[in-house]
C-alpha cells in the first residue's frame, strides 16, 4: 500500500464491505452448527484458549480479514515496531514497550542502540531498592521500616499498575509476599482522594512514589507537593529524602522537585504512558508490595506474548485475531463498543486500564499521514466483572444494543471455596455464568420457544431475545502473575493491530491536550478572584455564570496557611 493511501481504498476493504451483506443473512444459531468452522475458530497458545466461534464471521470472513491485514502491511508494521523504528511519527519516537520485559540477552535497538541493558540497569536498581525497603534495611527518617507505599500518578502512570496490583492481591503466592504491607494509589487531584489515601497512614512508615513520565502533569505534581507537605510537616523537610522517590523520564525535574536523583527510577520516551506498566512505573510500586521475583514473573508472561505476537502466523496469533475481529465489528458491522467482562474479581480493574490503552491509542480521526478518515475507527470500551455486570448493564447487551463482548475466565480460582453439600464449588458457580452467557447472546430465545413454554402472548415480544450477538471467550489456565502479564500483552498488541489496520498512529495522544490548556485559564481566574476579588473575564456566558456562582461561596479554607485532610 502506498504510504499515504487509506486502507479503505484497497480491494480487500471493498471486498469486506460487500461481504457484510452475506453476513447479514446469517444467524449465529446457524453458524454455530458448522463444526468445522467452530473447530477452526478455537485457538490455543500456552494454555490460553481463544474461542471466537461466536463472532459474526465465517471462515471466508477470516480469509478476507487476513487479506486486509496484508493490504495494511500488518507484518511490516509489527516488525517496524519490534525493530525500534520511529512508528510514533508525530512525536518522532520508537514504540518499544516490548523491550521493558525482554530477557537480559535480547537485543532491541532504538536509534541504533540496544536498549535492553538500560532496561535491566533500572530493573536491577528496583530489585535492590525494593529488597532494602522490604527487608527494613532502608528505613524512614525516624528509623522505622516503610511498610506502606502511596504511588502518585494518573492515566498511564496509574491505571496499569492499579490493574496488576488488584489482580495480584488475591494470588496466593503474591499475597504471601505482601504480608503486612500496603500499596495505595493517589491519582485524582480531588482532595478527597488525598484524604482517602492518607486515612490510617503514618508518615513515619510511609514511602511515597511519584510516578510521572513528564513530571509536569498538573494533578500529579499538586498531589506530590501535598504529600511532601504531609511528610515534612510531620517529620521535618529533611525526611523527604527518605520518604519520597520518583519514576520519570524527566530526571532534571525530579531533582528540581527535591527528590534525590539516586532515588529516581528512569524510563524512556520510547515507552508510551499507557504502555508503561512494565517499566519502573509499575515495576517499582509492585516490587515494593510483592517483591521483585513476583513482578519478574509478570514481566515473563508479557514477554511470552511478545514472542508469540512477533513470530506466530496470523491464523494462530491471539492479538492479531482479536485485533482483526475488533476492526470487523467496529468498522464493518458498525458496533462501536466492546464490553470487557472478566469472570474474575481479580481482573476488576482490567476494563478501566484497557479503556485508556484502547481509547487513548485508537481514538483518532485522521490517518497516520493526517488524512481525515472516511470510516469509524476506535472503539468504546467498558466493562465490569461477571457476574456483577449481569445484574447491571447486561439487559442492554441481551435485548438492547448489540455490543460485542470479551468473556474472560480462568480454569483455576485464585481462592477456591467449596461448601460441603453445595451442588458446585463457588468458582464453578461463577464459571457456569461465563459458559452460559455467550450462548444466551448468540442463540437468543425465539417467539416459538416462548409459545412452547406457554408464555402469554402479550409477554412474548418482551421475552424474546433476538440472539445473533457476537462475543468471544478467552479461557486462561489460572490468574497468577505470569498469566496476568500475558493478558496485559494480549490486549496491548490487539489494540496496536487495530491501529495498524486502520492506518492511524496508536501511540500519540494529542486529543488530551486541549482540556489541559483550558484548565490553565480557569486556574488563573480562580487564583485572581480568590486573592484579589477580580471579576470573571474572558469566558463565554455559560462558564462565566457557573464560575461566578462557584466563587460566591467561601471555599472553607484560608488562602494564607496550609490545610491538610482531617480524616
Ligand atoms: O492523560 C494524558 C496523559 O498524557 C496520558 O497519556 C498519561 O498516561 C498521563 O497523562 C500521565 O502523564 P504523566 O505520566 O506524564 O504524568
Coordinates of C-alpha atoms and ligand atoms in Angstrom, one line a residue:
X1 CA 0.0 0.0 0.0
X2 CA 1.4 3.5 -0.9
X3 CA 2.5 5.5 2.1
X4 CA -0.4 8.0 2.1
X5 CA -3.2 5.7 0.8
X6 CA -6.1 4.9 3.0
X7 CA -6.9 1.3 3.8
X8 CA -10.5 1.9 2.8
X9 CA -9.3 2.3 -0.8
X10 CA -7.9 -1.2 -1.1
X11 CA -9.6 -4.1 -2.7
X12 CA -9.7 -6.3 0.5
X13 CA -11.5 -3.5 2.3
X14 CA -14.1 -3.2 -0.6
X15 CA -14.4 -6.9 -0.6
X16 CA -15.2 -7.0 3.1
X17 CA -17.7 -4.2 2.6
X18 CA -19.6 -6.4 0.2
X19 CA -19.2 -9.3 2.4
X20 CA -21.3 -7.6 5.1
X21 CA -24.5 -8.4 3.0
X22 CA -23.6 -12.1 3.2
X23 CA -23.1 -12.0 7.0
X24 CA -26.3 -10.0 7.5
X25 CA -28.1 -13.0 6.1
X26 CA -26.6 -15.4 8.7
X27 CA -27.5 -16.0 12.3
X28 CA -25.1 -17.2 14.9
X29 CA -27.5 -20.1 15.6
X30 CA -26.7 -21.5 12.2
X31 CA -23.0 -20.6 12.2
X32 CA -22.6 -22.4 15.5
X33 CA -23.9 -25.6 13.8
X34 CA -20.9 -25.7 11.5
X35 CA -18.5 -27.9 13.4
X36 CA -15.6 -27.4 11.0
X37 CA -16.0 -23.6 11.4
X38 CA -16.1 -23.8 15.2
X39 CA -13.1 -26.0 15.4
X40 CA -11.1 -23.6 13.2
X41 CA -12.1 -20.7 15.4
X42 CA -10.7 -22.2 18.6
X43 CA -7.0 -21.3 19.0
X44 CA -4.7 -22.3 21.9
X45 CA -1.4 -20.8 22.9
X46 CA 0.5 -21.7 26.1
X47 CA -2.7 -22.9 27.8
X48 CA -4.7 -19.8 26.8
X49 CA -7.8 -20.7 24.7
X50 CA -9.4 -18.2 22.4
X51 CA -12.8 -19.2 21.1
X52 CA -14.1 -16.8 18.5
X53 CA -16.8 -19.0 17.1
X54 CA -19.5 -16.7 18.4
X55 CA -18.3 -13.8 16.2
X56 CA -20.5 -12.9 13.3
X57 CA -17.9 -14.3 10.9
X58 CA -17.4 -17.3 8.6
X59 CA -14.2 -18.9 7.6
X60 CA -14.2 -16.8 4.4
X61 CA -14.6 -13.7 6.5
X62 CA -11.4 -14.6 8.3
X63 CA -9.7 -15.1 4.9
X64 CA -10.8 -11.7 3.8
X65 CA -9.6 -10.2 7.1
X66 CA -6.2 -11.8 6.6
X67 CA -6.1 -10.2 3.1
X68 CA -6.9 -6.9 4.7
X69 CA -4.0 -7.4 7.1
X70 CA -1.8 -7.9 4.1
X71 CA -3.1 -4.8 2.4
X72 CA -2.4 -2.9 5.6
X73 CA 1.2 -4.2 5.7
X74 CA 0.5 -5.6 9.2
X75 CA 3.5 -7.9 9.2
X76 CA 5.8 -5.0 8.2
X77 CA 4.3 -2.7 10.8
X78 CA 4.7 -5.3 13.6
X79 CA 8.3 -5.7 12.5
X80 CA 8.9 -2.0 12.5
X81 CA 7.5 -1.7 16.0
X82 CA 9.7 -4.5 17.3
X83 CA 12.8 -3.2 15.4
X84 CA 12.5 0.2 17.1
X85 CA 11.6 2.3 14.1
X86 CA 10.0 5.7 14.9
X87 CA 6.5 4.5 14.2
X88 CA 5.1 7.1 16.5
X89 CA 5.8 9.6 13.8
X90 CA 4.0 12.7 15.2
X91 CA 6.3 12.5 18.3
X92 CA 9.2 11.0 16.3
X93 CA 9.6 8.1 18.7
X94 CA 10.1 4.4 18.7
X95 CA 7.4 2.3 20.5
X96 CA 9.3 -0.3 22.5
X97 CA 7.3 -1.4 25.5
X98 CA 8.3 -4.9 24.4
X99 CA 11.9 -4.1 25.5
X100 CA 10.7 -3.5 29.0
X101 CA 10.0 -7.2 29.5
X102 CA 12.7 -8.7 27.2
X103 CA 15.2 -11.1 28.7
X104 CA 18.7 -9.7 29.5
X105 CA 20.4 -11.2 26.5
X106 CA 17.9 -9.9 23.9
X107 CA 19.0 -7.1 21.6
X108 CA 16.3 -4.5 20.8
X109 CA 17.5 -1.2 19.3
X110 CA 16.2 2.3 19.3
X111 CA 18.2 4.8 17.2
X112 CA 21.0 2.2 16.7
X113 CA 21.4 1.5 20.4
X114 CA 20.5 -1.7 22.2
X115 CA 18.1 -0.5 25.0
X116 CA 17.8 -3.8 26.8
X117 CA 20.9 -3.2 29.1
X118 CA 19.4 0.1 30.2
X119 CA 16.1 -1.6 31.0
X120 CA 17.9 -4.2 33.1
X121 CA 20.0 -1.5 34.9
X122 CA 16.8 0.0 36.1
X123 CA 15.2 -3.3 36.9
X124 CA 18.3 -4.3 39.0
X125 CA 18.1 -0.9 40.8
X126 CA 14.5 -1.6 41.5
X127 CA 15.2 -5.0 42.8
X128 CA 18.0 -3.7 45.1
X129 CA 15.9 -0.8 46.4
X130 CA 12.7 -2.8 46.9
X131 CA 14.7 -5.5 48.7
X132 CA 16.1 -3.0 51.0
X133 CA 12.8 -1.3 51.8
X134 CA 11.1 -4.7 52.3
X135 CA 13.8 -6.1 54.5
X136 CA 13.9 -2.9 56.6
X137 CA 17.5 -2.0 55.7
X138 CA 16.2 1.2 54.1
X139 CA 14.2 2.9 56.9
X140 CA 12.3 6.2 57.3
X141 CA 13.6 9.4 58.9
X142 CA 12.7 8.1 62.4
X143 CA 14.3 4.7 61.9
X144 CA 11.1 2.8 61.3
X145 CA 10.6 0.4 58.4
X146 CA 8.5 1.6 55.5
X147 CA 5.6 -0.8 55.1
X148 CA 3.1 1.4 53.3
X149 CA 3.5 2.8 49.8
X150 CA 1.5 5.5 48.2
X151 CA 2.0 5.7 44.4
X152 CA 1.0 9.1 43.0
X153 CA 0.3 9.2 39.3
X154 CA -2.6 9.4 36.8
X155 CA -3.6 7.9 33.5
X156 CA -0.9 5.5 32.3
X157 CA 1.1 6.2 35.4
X158 CA -1.8 4.8 37.5
X159 CA -4.2 2.5 35.7
X160 CA -1.9 -0.3 34.6
X161 CA -0.2 -0.6 38.0
X162 CA -3.6 -0.5 39.7
X163 CA -4.9 -3.3 37.4
X164 CA -1.9 -5.5 38.1
X165 CA -2.0 -4.7 41.9
X166 CA -5.7 -5.6 42.1
X167 CA -5.1 -8.8 40.1
X168 CA -2.1 -9.9 42.3
X169 CA -3.7 -9.0 45.7
X170 CA -5.5 -12.4 45.9
X171 CA -3.0 -14.6 44.1
X172 CA -1.7 -16.8 47.0
X173 CA 1.9 -16.6 46.1
X174 CA 1.8 -12.8 45.6
X175 CA -0.4 -12.3 48.7
X176 CA 2.2 -14.2 50.9
X177 CA 4.9 -11.9 49.7
X178 CA 2.8 -8.8 50.5
X179 CA 2.2 -9.8 54.1
X180 CA 2.0 -6.7 56.4
X181 CA 2.4 -4.3 53.5
X182 CA 0.0 -1.9 51.8
X183 CA 0.1 -0.3 48.4
X184 CA -2.3 2.6 47.7
X185 CA -2.8 4.8 44.6
X186 CA -3.4 8.5 44.6
X187 CA -4.5 9.7 41.2
X188 CA -7.2 12.2 41.3
X189 CA -6.4 15.8 42.1
X190 CA -9.7 15.8 44.1
X191 CA -8.6 16.4 47.8
X192 CA -10.9 13.6 48.7
X193 CA -8.6 11.2 47.0
X194 CA -5.7 12.5 49.2
X195 CA -7.9 12.2 52.3
X196 CA -8.8 8.6 51.4
X197 CA -5.2 7.7 50.8
X198 CA -3.9 9.3 54.0
X199 CA -6.6 7.7 56.2
X200 CA -4.8 5.4 58.7
X201 CA -1.3 6.1 57.3
X202 CA 1.6 7.2 59.5
X203 CA 4.2 9.4 57.7
X204 CA 6.9 7.6 59.7
X205 CA 6.2 4.3 57.9
X206 CA 5.1 5.6 54.5
X207 CA 7.0 5.7 51.3
X208 CA 5.7 7.9 48.5
X209 CA 6.5 7.1 44.9
X210 CA 5.8 9.9 42.5
X211 CA 5.1 8.4 39.1
X212 CA 5.0 10.7 36.1
X213 CA 6.6 10.3 32.7
X214 CA 6.8 14.1 32.1
X215 CA 6.9 15.2 35.7
X216 CA 4.7 18.1 34.7
X217 CA 1.2 16.6 34.9
X218 CA -0.7 19.2 37.0
X219 CA -2.7 16.7 39.1
X220 CA 0.3 14.5 39.9
X221 CA 2.5 17.4 40.8
X222 CA -0.1 19.0 43.1
X223 CA -0.6 15.6 44.8
X224 CA 3.2 15.2 45.1
X225 CA 3.5 18.6 46.7
X226 CA 0.7 17.7 49.0
X227 CA 2.3 14.5 50.1
X228 CA 5.7 16.3 50.5
X229 CA 3.9 18.7 52.8
X230 CA 2.3 15.9 54.8
X231 CA 5.7 14.3 55.3
X232 CA 7.7 17.4 56.1
X233 CA 5.1 18.9 58.4
X234 CA 5.2 15.7 60.5
X235 CA 8.9 14.7 60.2
X236 CA 10.8 17.8 59.0
X237 CA 11.9 18.8 55.5
X238 CA 15.0 16.5 55.6
X239 CA 12.7 13.5 55.9
X240 CA 11.6 13.9 52.3
X241 CA 14.8 12.2 51.1
X242 CA 13.9 9.0 52.9
X243 CA 10.2 9.0 52.2
X244 CA 9.9 10.1 48.6
X245 CA 11.2 8.5 45.4
X246 CA 10.3 9.1 41.8
X247 CA 9.7 7.3 38.5
X248 CA 10.1 9.5 35.4
X249 CA 11.8 10.1 32.1
X250 CA 12.5 13.7 33.3
X251 CA 15.2 13.3 35.9
X252 CA 16.0 17.0 35.8
X253 CA 12.5 18.0 37.1
X254 CA 12.7 15.1 39.6
X255 CA 15.8 16.7 41.1
X256 CA 14.2 20.2 41.0
X257 CA 11.3 18.9 43.0
X258 CA 13.7 17.9 45.7
X259 CA 14.0 14.1 45.2
X260 CA 17.5 12.8 45.2
X261 CA 18.3 11.6 41.6
X262 CA 19.8 8.5 43.3
X263 CA 16.3 7.6 44.3
X264 CA 14.8 8.2 40.9
X265 CA 14.0 5.3 38.6
X266 CA 14.2 6.2 34.9
X267 CA 12.3 5.1 31.8
X268 CA 12.5 6.4 28.3
X269 CA 10.5 8.4 25.7
X270 CA 10.0 5.2 23.7
X271 CA 7.6 4.0 26.4
X272 CA 4.1 5.4 25.9
X273 CA 2.4 6.3 29.2
X274 CA -0.4 3.8 28.7
X275 CA 2.1 1.2 27.8
X276 CA 4.4 1.8 30.8
X277 CA 3.2 -0.7 33.4
X278 CA 6.2 -2.9 32.6
X279 CA 8.6 0.0 33.2
X280 CA 9.5 1.4 36.6
X281 CA 6.0 2.9 36.5
X282 CA 4.5 -0.4 37.5
X283 CA 7.6 -2.4 38.5
X284 CA 8.7 -0.2 41.3
X285 CA 5.4 0.1 43.3
X286 CA 4.6 -3.6 42.6
X287 CA 8.0 -4.8 43.7
X288 CA 7.8 -2.8 46.9
X289 CA 4.5 -4.5 47.6
X290 CA 5.1 -8.1 46.3
X291 CA 8.9 -8.3 45.9
X292 CA 10.8 -8.3 42.6
X293 CA 10.5 -12.1 41.8
X294 CA 6.7 -11.9 41.5
X295 CA 7.0 -8.9 39.2
X296 CA 9.6 -10.6 37.2
X297 CA 7.2 -13.4 36.7
X298 CA 4.6 -10.9 35.4
X299 CA 7.2 -9.5 33.0
X300 CA 8.0 -13.0 31.7
X301 CA 4.3 -13.6 31.0
X302 CA 4.1 -10.3 28.9
X303 CA 7.4 -11.3 27.1
X304 CA 6.0 -14.7 26.3
X305 CA 3.1 -13.0 24.4
X306 CA 5.5 -10.5 22.7
X307 CA 7.3 -13.5 21.2
X308 CA 4.1 -15.1 20.2
X309 CA 2.8 -11.9 18.6
X310 CA 6.1 -11.4 16.7
X311 CA 6.6 -14.9 15.5
X312 CA 3.3 -16.7 15.1
X313 CA 1.3 -16.8 11.8
X314 CA -1.7 -14.6 11.8
X315 CA -4.1 -17.5 11.7
X316 CA -3.0 -18.6 15.2
X317 CA -1.8 -15.3 16.6
X318 CA -4.0 -14.3 19.5
X319 CA -3.5 -10.5 19.4
X320 CA -3.8 -10.4 15.6
X321 CA -7.0 -12.5 15.6
X322 CA -8.5 -10.3 18.3
X323 CA -7.4 -7.1 16.6
X324 CA -8.8 -8.1 13.2
X325 CA -12.1 -9.1 14.7
X326 CA -12.4 -5.8 16.5
X327 CA -11.9 -4.0 13.2
X328 CA -14.6 -6.2 11.6
X329 CA -17.0 -5.4 14.4
X330 CA -16.3 -1.7 14.7
X331 CA -15.8 -0.6 11.2
X332 CA -17.7 -3.1 9.0
X333 CA -20.5 -4.4 11.2
X334 CA -20.9 -0.9 12.8
X335 CA -20.7 -1.9 16.5
X336 CA -18.9 1.0 18.1
X337 CA -18.5 -0.5 21.7
X338 CA -16.9 -3.5 23.3
X339 CA -17.6 -4.9 26.7
X340 CA -14.8 -6.4 28.7
X341 CA -16.3 -9.0 31.0
X342 CA -13.8 -10.9 33.2
X343 CA -15.4 -13.6 35.2
X344 CA -12.7 -12.9 37.8
X345 CA -12.9 -10.3 40.6
X346 CA -9.1 -10.2 40.5
X347 CA -9.5 -8.6 37.0
X348 CA -11.8 -5.9 38.4
X349 CA -9.6 -3.1 37.0
X350 CA -8.9 -4.6 33.6
X351 CA -11.6 -2.7 31.8
X352 CA -10.6 0.7 33.2
X353 CA -6.9 0.0 32.2
X354 CA -7.9 -1.2 28.7
X355 CA -10.2 1.8 28.4
X356 CA -7.2 4.1 28.4
X357 CA -4.9 1.8 26.4
X358 CA -7.6 1.4 23.7
X359 CA -9.4 4.7 23.7
X360 CA -6.3 6.9 24.0
X361 CA -4.5 4.9 21.4
X362 CA -7.2 4.4 18.8
X363 CA -9.5 7.4 19.4
X364 CA -8.3 9.1 16.3
X365 CA -10.0 10.8 13.4
X366 CA -7.1 11.1 10.9
X367 CA -4.7 8.6 9.4
X368 CA -1.0 8.5 10.4
X369 CA -0.4 10.9 7.5
X370 CA -3.0 13.3 8.7
X371 CA -5.8 12.4 6.2
X372 CA -9.3 12.6 7.7
X373 CA -10.7 9.0 8.0
X374 CA -13.8 8.4 5.9
X375 CA -14.7 5.5 8.3
X376 CA -15.1 4.9 12.0
X377 CA -12.0 3.9 13.9
X378 CA -11.5 3.4 17.7
X379 CA -13.9 1.7 20.0
X380 CA -15.8 2.5 23.2
X381 CA -14.5 0.1 25.9
X382 CA -16.2 -0.5 29.2
X383 CA -16.8 -3.4 31.5
X384 CA -17.2 -5.0 34.9
X385 CA -16.5 -8.4 36.3
X386 CA -19.1 -11.0 35.8
X387 CA -21.4 -11.8 37.5
X388 CA -21.8 -8.2 38.8
X389 CA -22.3 -6.9 35.3
X390 CA -25.1 -9.3 34.7
X391 CA -27.2 -7.5 37.3
X392 CA -26.3 -4.1 35.8
X393 CA -25.9 -3.5 32.1
X394 CA -26.4 -6.9 30.6
X395 CA -30.1 -6.1 29.9
X396 CA -29.0 -3.7 27.2
X397 CA -26.5 -6.3 25.9
X398 CA -29.1 -9.0 25.6
X399 CA -32.1 -7.1 24.3
X400 CA -31.0 -3.5 23.5
X401 CA -27.9 -2.6 21.6
X402 CA -25.5 -5.1 20.1
X403 CA -22.2 -4.9 21.9
X404 CA -19.5 -7.4 21.1
X405 CA -18.3 -8.9 24.4
X406 CA -15.0 -10.3 25.6
X407 CA -15.7 -13.0 28.1
X408 CA -12.5 -13.8 30.2
X409 CA -12.3 -16.6 32.6
X410 CA -9.8 -18.8 34.3
X411 CA -9.8 -22.5 34.8
X412 CA -8.4 -22.3 38.4
X413 CA -9.6 -19.8 41.0
X414 CA -7.0 -17.9 42.9
X415 CA -9.0 -18.5 46.1
X416 CA -11.1 -21.7 45.8
X417 CA -14.1 -22.2 48.0
X418 CA -16.4 -25.2 48.3
X419 CA -19.1 -25.7 50.8
X420 CA -19.9 -29.3 51.6
X421 CA -23.4 -30.2 50.3
X422 CA -23.4 -27.4 47.6
X423 CA -24.0 -28.5 44.0
X424 CA -20.8 -26.9 42.8
X425 CA -17.8 -25.0 44.1
X426 CA -18.1 -21.2 44.2
X427 CA -15.7 -20.9 41.2
X428 CA -17.8 -23.4 39.2
X429 CA -20.9 -21.3 40.0
X430 CA -19.1 -18.3 38.7
X431 CA -17.9 -20.1 35.6
X432 CA -21.3 -21.5 34.9
X433 CA -22.2 -18.0 34.0
X434 CA -19.1 -17.5 32.0
X435 CA -20.0 -20.5 29.8
X436 CA -23.8 -19.7 29.6
X437 CA -23.8 -16.0 28.8
X438 CA -22.1 -16.3 25.3
X439 CA -24.6 -18.9 24.2
X440 CA -27.5 -16.8 25.5
X441 CA -26.2 -13.9 23.4
X442 CA -25.6 -16.0 20.3
X443 CA -28.8 -18.1 20.3
X444 CA -31.3 -15.8 22.0
X445 CA -34.8 -17.1 22.5
X446 CA -37.4 -17.2 19.8
X447 CA -41.2 -16.5 20.0
X448 CA -41.7 -20.2 19.0
X449 CA -39.8 -21.4 22.0
X450 CA -41.7 -19.0 24.2
X451 CA -45.1 -20.3 22.9
X452 CA -43.9 -23.7 23.7
X453 CA -43.3 -22.7 27.2
X454 CA -46.9 -21.3 27.4
X455 CA -45.7 -17.7 27.8
X456 CA -48.8 -15.4 27.4
X457 CA -49.0 -13.7 24.1
X458 CA -48.7 -10.2 25.4
X459 CA -45.4 -11.0 27.0
X460 CA -43.8 -12.7 24.0
X461 CA -42.3 -9.6 22.5
X462 CA -40.8 -8.7 25.9
X463 CA -39.3 -12.1 26.5
X464 CA -37.9 -12.6 23.0
X465 CA -34.2 -12.5 22.6
X466 CA -33.1 -11.9 19.0
X467 CA -29.7 -13.5 19.7
X468 CA -27.0 -13.2 16.9
X469 CA -25.0 -11.1 19.3
X470 CA -21.3 -11.6 18.9
X471 CA -18.8 -12.4 21.7
X472 CA -15.5 -14.2 22.2
X473 CA -14.2 -16.2 25.1
X474 CA -10.7 -16.2 26.5
X475 CA -10.0 -19.0 28.9
X476 CA -6.8 -18.8 30.9
X477 CA -5.3 -21.6 33.0
X478 CA -5.1 -19.5 36.1
X479 CA -4.5 -16.0 37.2
X480 CA -1.0 -15.9 38.6
X481 CA 1.5 -13.1 37.9
X482 CA 2.6 -14.8 34.6
X483 CA -1.0 -15.1 33.3
X484 CA -1.7 -11.5 34.2
X485 CA 1.4 -10.4 32.2
X486 CA 0.1 -12.5 29.3
X487 CA -3.3 -11.0 29.4
X488 CA -1.9 -7.4 29.5
X489 CA 0.3 -8.0 26.5
X490 CA -2.6 -9.7 24.5
X491 CA -4.7 -6.5 24.9
X492 CA -1.8 -4.1 24.2
X493 CA -0.9 -5.9 21.0
X494 CA -4.5 -6.3 20.0
X495 CA -5.0 -2.6 20.2
X496 CA -1.8 -2.0 18.2
X497 CA -3.1 -4.4 15.5
X498 CA -6.4 -2.4 15.2
X499 CA -4.5 0.8 14.8
X500 CA -2.1 -0.7 12.2
X501 CA -5.1 -1.9 10.2
X502 CA -6.9 1.4 10.4
X503 CA -3.7 3.2 9.4
X504 CA -3.7 5.5 12.4
X505 CA -1.0 6.5 14.9
X506 CA -2.0 4.5 18.0
X507 CA 0.9 5.9 20.0
X508 CA 0.3 9.6 20.3
X509 CA -2.5 11.4 22.3
X510 CA -2.9 15.0 21.0
X511 CA -6.6 14.9 22.0
X512 CA -5.9 15.2 25.7
X513 CA -4.0 18.4 25.3
X514 CA -6.9 20.9 24.8
X515 CA -8.5 20.2 28.2
X516 CA -5.2 20.8 29.9
X517 CA -4.9 24.3 28.3
X518 CA -8.4 25.3 29.2
X519 CA -7.9 24.3 32.8
X520 CA -4.9 26.6 32.9
X521 CA -7.1 29.6 32.1
X522 CA -9.6 28.7 34.7
X523 CA -6.9 28.1 37.3
X524 CA -5.6 31.6 36.7
X525 CA -9.0 33.1 37.0
X526 CA -9.7 31.3 40.3
X527 CA -6.5 32.5 41.8
X528 CA -7.1 36.1 40.7
X529 CA -10.7 36.1 42.0
X530 CA -9.8 34.4 45.3
X531 CA -6.8 36.6 46.1
X532 CA -7.8 40.0 44.6
X533 CA -11.6 39.6 44.1
X534 CA -11.2 40.1 40.4
X535 CA -14.3 39.6 38.3
X536 CA -14.6 36.6 36.0
X537 CA -13.4 37.6 32.5
X538 CA -12.7 36.0 29.1
X539 CA -15.1 33.1 29.2
X540 CA -18.4 32.5 27.5
X541 CA -21.8 33.2 29.2
X542 CA -22.2 29.7 30.5
X543 CA -18.8 29.3 32.1
X544 CA -18.8 32.9 33.4
X545 CA -22.2 32.3 35.1
X546 CA -21.1 29.0 36.7
X547 CA -17.7 30.4 37.8
X548 CA -19.3 33.4 39.4
X549 CA -21.8 31.2 41.3
X550 CA -18.8 29.0 42.4
X551 CA -16.8 31.9 43.6
X552 CA -19.8 33.4 45.6
X553 CA -19.3 30.8 48.3
X554 CA -16.4 30.9 50.7
X555 CA -14.1 27.9 49.9
X556 CA -13.8 26.8 53.6
X557 CA -10.1 27.2 53.8
X558 CA -7.8 30.2 54.4
X559 CA -5.6 31.1 51.5
X560 CA -2.6 32.0 53.7
X561 CA -2.0 28.8 55.5
X562 CA -1.7 25.1 54.7
X563 CA -4.7 22.8 55.2
X564 CA -4.4 19.0 55.1
X565 CA -7.2 16.5 55.3
X566 CA -8.7 15.9 58.7
X567 CA -9.9 12.3 58.5
Ligands
LIG1 O1 -4.0 12.0 30.1 C1 -2.9 12.3 29.3 C2 -1.6 11.7 29.7 O2 -0.7 12.4 29.0 C3 -1.5 10.2 29.5 O3 -1.2 9.9 28.2 C4 -0.6 9.8 30.5 O4 -0.6 8.5 30.8 C5 -1.0 10.7 31.7 O5 -1.4 11.9 31.1 C6 0.0 10.9 32.7 O6 1.2 11.5 32.3 P1 2.5 11.6 33.1 O7 3.0 10.2 33.3 O8 3.5 12.4 32.3 O9 2.2 12.3 34.4

